[in-house]
Coordinates of C-alpha atoms in Angstrom, one line a residue:
M824 CA 100.3 77.0 88.4
Q825 CA 104.0 76.3 88.2
V826 CA 106.8 78.0 90.1
I827 CA 110.5 77.5 89.6
S828 CA 112.6 78.0 92.6
I829 CA 116.4 78.3 92.2
Q830 CA 118.3 78.4 95.6
S831 CA 120.1 76.4 98.2
Q832 CA 119.0 73.1 99.5
V833 CA 119.8 71.4 102.9
V834 CA 119.1 67.9 104.2
H835 CA 118.2 69.1 107.7
G836 CA 116.6 72.4 108.6
H837 CA 114.8 75.1 106.6
V838 CA 116.7 77.4 104.4
G839 CA 116.5 78.0 100.6
N840 CA 114.3 75.5 98.8
S841 CA 114.1 73.6 102.1
A842 CA 112.2 76.6 103.5
A843 CA 110.3 77.7 100.3
V844 CA 109.0 74.5 98.6
Y845 CA 106.5 73.3 101.3
P846 CA 104.6 76.6 101.7
L847 CA 104.3 77.0 98.0
Q848 CA 103.0 73.4 97.6
A849 CA 100.6 73.8 100.5
A850 CA 99.1 76.8 98.7
G851 CA 98.5 74.6 95.6
F852 CA 101.4 75.4 93.3
E853 CA 103.6 72.9 91.4
V854 CA 107.2 73.6 92.4
A855 CA 110.3 72.8 90.4
A856 CA 113.1 73.2 92.9
V857 CA 116.6 73.7 91.4
P858 CA 119.4 73.5 94.0
T859 CA 122.5 75.7 94.0
T860 CA 123.9 73.8 96.9
L861 CA 123.4 70.4 98.6
L862 CA 124.4 70.7 102.2
S863 CA 123.6 68.5 105.3
N864 CA 122.5 71.7 107.2
H865 CA 123.1 75.4 107.3
P866 CA 126.4 76.8 108.5
H867 CA 125.3 77.5 112.1
Y868 CA 126.2 74.0 113.4
P869 CA 129.6 72.7 114.4
T870 CA 129.8 70.7 111.3
M871 CA 128.4 70.9 107.8
R872 CA 128.7 68.5 104.9
G873 CA 128.1 68.7 101.2
R874 CA 129.0 71.6 98.9
V875 CA 128.0 74.4 96.6
L876 CA 127.1 72.7 93.4
E877 CA 129.3 73.1 90.3
A878 CA 128.0 75.6 87.7
D879 CA 128.0 73.1 85.0
L880 CA 125.7 70.8 87.1
V881 CA 123.4 73.7 87.9
A882 CA 123.4 74.6 84.2
D883 CA 122.5 70.9 83.2
L884 CA 119.7 70.8 85.8
L885 CA 118.3 74.1 84.3
L886 CA 118.5 72.7 80.8
G887 CA 116.4 69.8 82.0
V888 CA 113.8 72.3 83.3
E889 CA 113.8 73.8 79.9
E890 CA 113.4 70.4 78.2
R891 CA 110.3 69.8 80.2
Q892 CA 109.0 73.1 79.1
L893 CA 108.6 74.5 82.5
P894 CA 109.5 78.1 81.8
Q895 CA 106.6 78.3 79.4
Q896 CA 104.3 77.1 82.2
A897 CA 105.8 79.2 85.0
A898 CA 103.7 81.8 86.8
A899 CA 106.8 82.9 88.9
I900 CA 110.5 82.1 89.2
L901 CA 112.4 82.6 92.4
T902 CA 116.0 83.1 92.8
G903 CA 117.8 83.0 96.2
Y904 CA 121.2 81.9 97.4
M905 CA 123.5 81.3 94.4
G906 CA 126.5 79.9 96.2
S907 CA 129.0 81.0 93.5
V908 CA 129.6 83.6 90.9
G909 CA 129.6 80.7 88.3
N910 CA 126.1 79.6 89.4
A911 CA 124.9 83.2 89.2
S912 CA 126.1 83.3 85.5
V913 CA 124.2 80.2 84.4
V914 CA 121.1 81.3 86.3
V915 CA 121.2 84.7 84.5
D916 CA 121.6 82.9 81.2
F917 CA 118.7 80.6 82.0
L918 CA 116.5 83.5 83.0
R919 CA 117.2 85.4 79.7
R920 CA 116.2 82.2 77.8
A921 CA 113.2 81.7 80.0
R922 CA 112.0 85.4 79.4
R923 CA 112.0 84.8 75.7
L924 CA 110.0 81.7 76.1
N925 CA 107.5 83.3 78.4
P926 CA 107.3 87.1 78.9
D927 CA 104.6 86.8 81.5
F928 CA 106.1 85.1 84.5
V929 CA 107.0 87.2 87.6
L930 CA 110.6 87.1 88.5
I931 CA 111.3 87.5 92.3
C932 CA 114.9 88.0 93.2
D933 CA 116.0 87.6 96.8
P934 CA 119.6 88.9 96.7
V935 CA 121.1 86.8 99.3
I936 CA 124.2 88.6 100.5
G937 CA 124.3 88.7 104.3
D938 CA 122.7 90.3 107.4
D939 CA 123.7 92.7 110.2
D940 CA 124.7 90.1 112.7
L941 CA 126.6 88.0 110.1
G942 CA 128.0 90.4 107.7
V943 CA 128.6 89.4 104.0
F944 CA 128.6 85.6 103.7
V945 CA 128.9 85.3 99.9
E946 CA 132.1 85.0 97.9
D947 CA 133.6 88.0 96.2
G948 CA 132.0 89.0 93.0
L949 CA 128.4 87.9 94.0
I950 CA 127.2 91.4 95.2
E951 CA 128.2 92.8 91.8
R952 CA 126.3 90.0 89.9
F953 CA 123.2 90.7 92.0
R954 CA 123.5 94.4 91.5
D955 CA 124.3 94.5 87.8
E956 CA 122.6 91.4 86.4
L957 CA 120.1 89.6 88.6
T958 CA 118.2 92.5 90.3
P959 CA 117.9 94.4 87.0
M960 CA 116.1 91.3 85.5
A961 CA 113.7 91.0 88.4
D962 CA 110.1 92.2 88.6
I963 CA 110.3 92.3 92.4
V964 CA 113.5 92.4 94.7
T965 CA 113.3 91.3 98.3
P966 CA 116.5 92.3 100.1
N967 CA 116.8 92.6 103.8
Q968 CA 117.9 96.1 105.1
F969 CA 121.6 95.2 105.1
E970 CA 121.5 93.7 101.6
L971 CA 119.7 96.7 100.2
G972 CA 122.6 98.9 101.6
R973 CA 125.1 96.7 99.9
L974 CA 123.3 96.9 96.5
V975 CA 123.0 100.6 96.5
G976 CA 126.1 101.5 98.4
E977 CA 124.7 103.1 101.5
R978 CA 122.5 101.6 104.2
P979 CA 119.2 103.5 104.4
D980 CA 117.6 104.0 107.8
T981 CA 114.5 106.2 106.9
V982 CA 111.5 105.6 104.7
E983 CA 112.8 108.3 102.5
G984 CA 116.2 106.5 102.2
L985 CA 114.4 103.3 101.3
R986 CA 112.5 105.0 98.7
A987 CA 115.6 106.5 97.2
A988 CA 117.3 103.1 97.2
A989 CA 114.3 101.6 95.5
D990 CA 114.4 104.3 92.9
Q991 CA 118.1 103.5 92.4
L992 CA 117.3 99.9 91.9
G993 CA 114.4 100.9 89.6
R994 CA 116.7 102.6 87.2
R995 CA 118.3 99.2 86.8
G996 CA 115.1 97.4 86.0
T997 CA 112.7 97.2 88.9
G998 CA 110.5 99.7 90.9
R999 CA 109.0 97.0 93.1
V1000 CA 111.2 96.3 96.2
V1001 CA 110.3 94.7 99.5
V1002 CA 112.7 95.4 102.3
T1003 CA 112.6 92.9 105.2
G1004 CA 114.1 93.2 108.7
C1005 CA 114.0 96.9 108.8
V1006 CA 114.9 98.9 111.9
L1007 CA 114.4 102.5 110.9
V1008 CA 115.0 105.7 112.9
D1009 CA 111.3 105.8 113.8
T1010 CA 110.6 102.1 114.2
R1011 CA 109.1 101.5 117.5
D1012 CA 111.3 99.9 120.2
G1013 CA 111.2 96.1 120.2
E1014 CA 109.7 95.9 116.7
V1015 CA 110.9 95.2 113.2
E1016 CA 109.4 96.1 109.9
T1017 CA 108.8 95.0 106.4
V1018 CA 108.5 98.0 103.9
A1019 CA 106.9 97.4 100.5
L1020 CA 107.9 100.0 98.0
E1021 CA 106.1 100.7 94.7
G1022 CA 105.4 103.7 92.6
G1023 CA 107.0 106.0 95.2
K1024 CA 104.7 104.7 98.0
A1025 CA 105.9 102.8 101.1
H1026 CA 103.7 100.4 103.0
R1027 CA 105.1 99.5 106.4
T1028 CA 104.2 96.3 108.4
S1029 CA 105.5 96.3 111.9
I1030 CA 105.8 93.2 114.1
P1031 CA 107.3 92.4 117.5
R1032 CA 110.9 91.3 117.5
L1033 CA 111.0 87.8 119.0
P1034 CA 114.1 86.6 121.0
I1035 CA 115.0 83.9 118.5
R1036 CA 117.0 84.1 115.3
P1037 CA 116.5 80.9 113.1
S1038 CA 117.9 80.7 109.7
G1039 CA 115.8 80.9 106.5
T1040 CA 113.3 83.4 107.5
G1041 CA 113.9 85.4 104.3
D1042 CA 113.6 82.4 102.1
L1043 CA 110.3 81.6 103.8
F1044 CA 109.0 85.2 103.6
T1045 CA 109.6 85.2 99.8
A1046 CA 107.8 82.0 99.4
F1047 CA 104.7 83.2 101.4
M1048 CA 104.8 86.5 99.6
T1049 CA 104.9 84.7 96.2
T1050 CA 101.8 82.6 97.1
W1051 CA 99.9 85.8 98.0
L1052 CA 100.9 87.5 94.8
L1053 CA 100.0 84.7 92.7
K1054 CA 96.5 84.6 94.4
G1055 CA 96.0 88.2 93.4
A1056 CA 97.1 90.3 96.2
S1057 CA 98.8 93.6 95.7
L1058 CA 102.5 93.9 96.4
A1059 CA 101.7 95.7 99.7
G1060 CA 99.1 93.2 100.6
A1061 CA 101.3 90.2 99.8
A1062 CA 104.1 91.6 101.8
E1063 CA 102.0 92.3 104.9
R1064 CA 100.3 88.9 104.7
A1065 CA 103.7 87.2 104.3
T1066 CA 105.2 89.1 107.2
R1067 CA 102.4 87.9 109.5
D1068 CA 102.8 84.4 108.2
V1069 CA 106.4 84.2 109.0
Q1070 CA 105.6 85.8 112.5
R1071 CA 103.2 82.8 113.2
V1072 CA 106.0 80.4 112.2
L1073 CA 108.4 82.2 114.5
R1074 CA 106.0 82.2 117.4
R1075 CA 105.4 78.4 117.0
T1076 CA 109.3 77.9 116.8
L1077 CA 109.7 80.0 120.0
D1078 CA 107.0 78.1 121.9
A1079 CA 108.6 74.8 120.9
G1080 CA 112.1 76.0 122.0
A1081 CA 113.3 74.8 118.5
F1082 CA 116.4 75.9 116.7
E1083 CA 115.1 75.3 113.3
M1084 CA 111.8 77.1 112.1
R1085 CA 108.7 75.0 112.8
I1086 CA 107.1 75.6 109.5
I1087 CA 104.5 72.9 109.8
G1088 CA 101.8 73.4 112.4
D1089 CA 98.2 74.4 113.3

């Protein structure tokens, strides 16, 4: 099966497509990786080279994807870090055309906006594009807890709050939301949760919080979740399995004393 993944790309490290492509390929999927950035590394180094790609270049790459008739073959399309409002606009246009060509693919939107410890790290206007255009188109949305708060206007910290936020997103097009990195009022000390919300139900997966913070865990999670969904798992099942897959990567990373995720291993 074909997967189209539209997100950032780095030369060194594992964020965006540089985190997502290998797990998808290892699971047996063909992946068309469309970059929105080309950077030497993620920003958490003393230096970073490269740039956010120009919107006309991203649009041209997506046109090439269409010319190869990949939307018609796609089982899933993933979107992640956009880099600019212009890139978000051309991706929205592409997704509208792709949906006309193939109404059956699963569109999974990771609305990359920021995180608790970093705040918002995208340019002005992108939150609104995610809120008003990209997430309403999606079948599944995978924000972290901080991003969900930015999308709906108030950070939820209870299961009831997460349900209400998912319902609010649902009125704009999706009722299937998976929230990562959750620390709720009743989350056990030292743990962090993934909460899958669908049809008014919430499925919680709790794992120990490890003393590391590598970049790209959300991108890796979405890739793992996509593989399980395409293999027939329910949303709750795919979210739980993906959470445990990421935890294994993080334990391997911790054991290695590595700064970047150790995606490949036993």
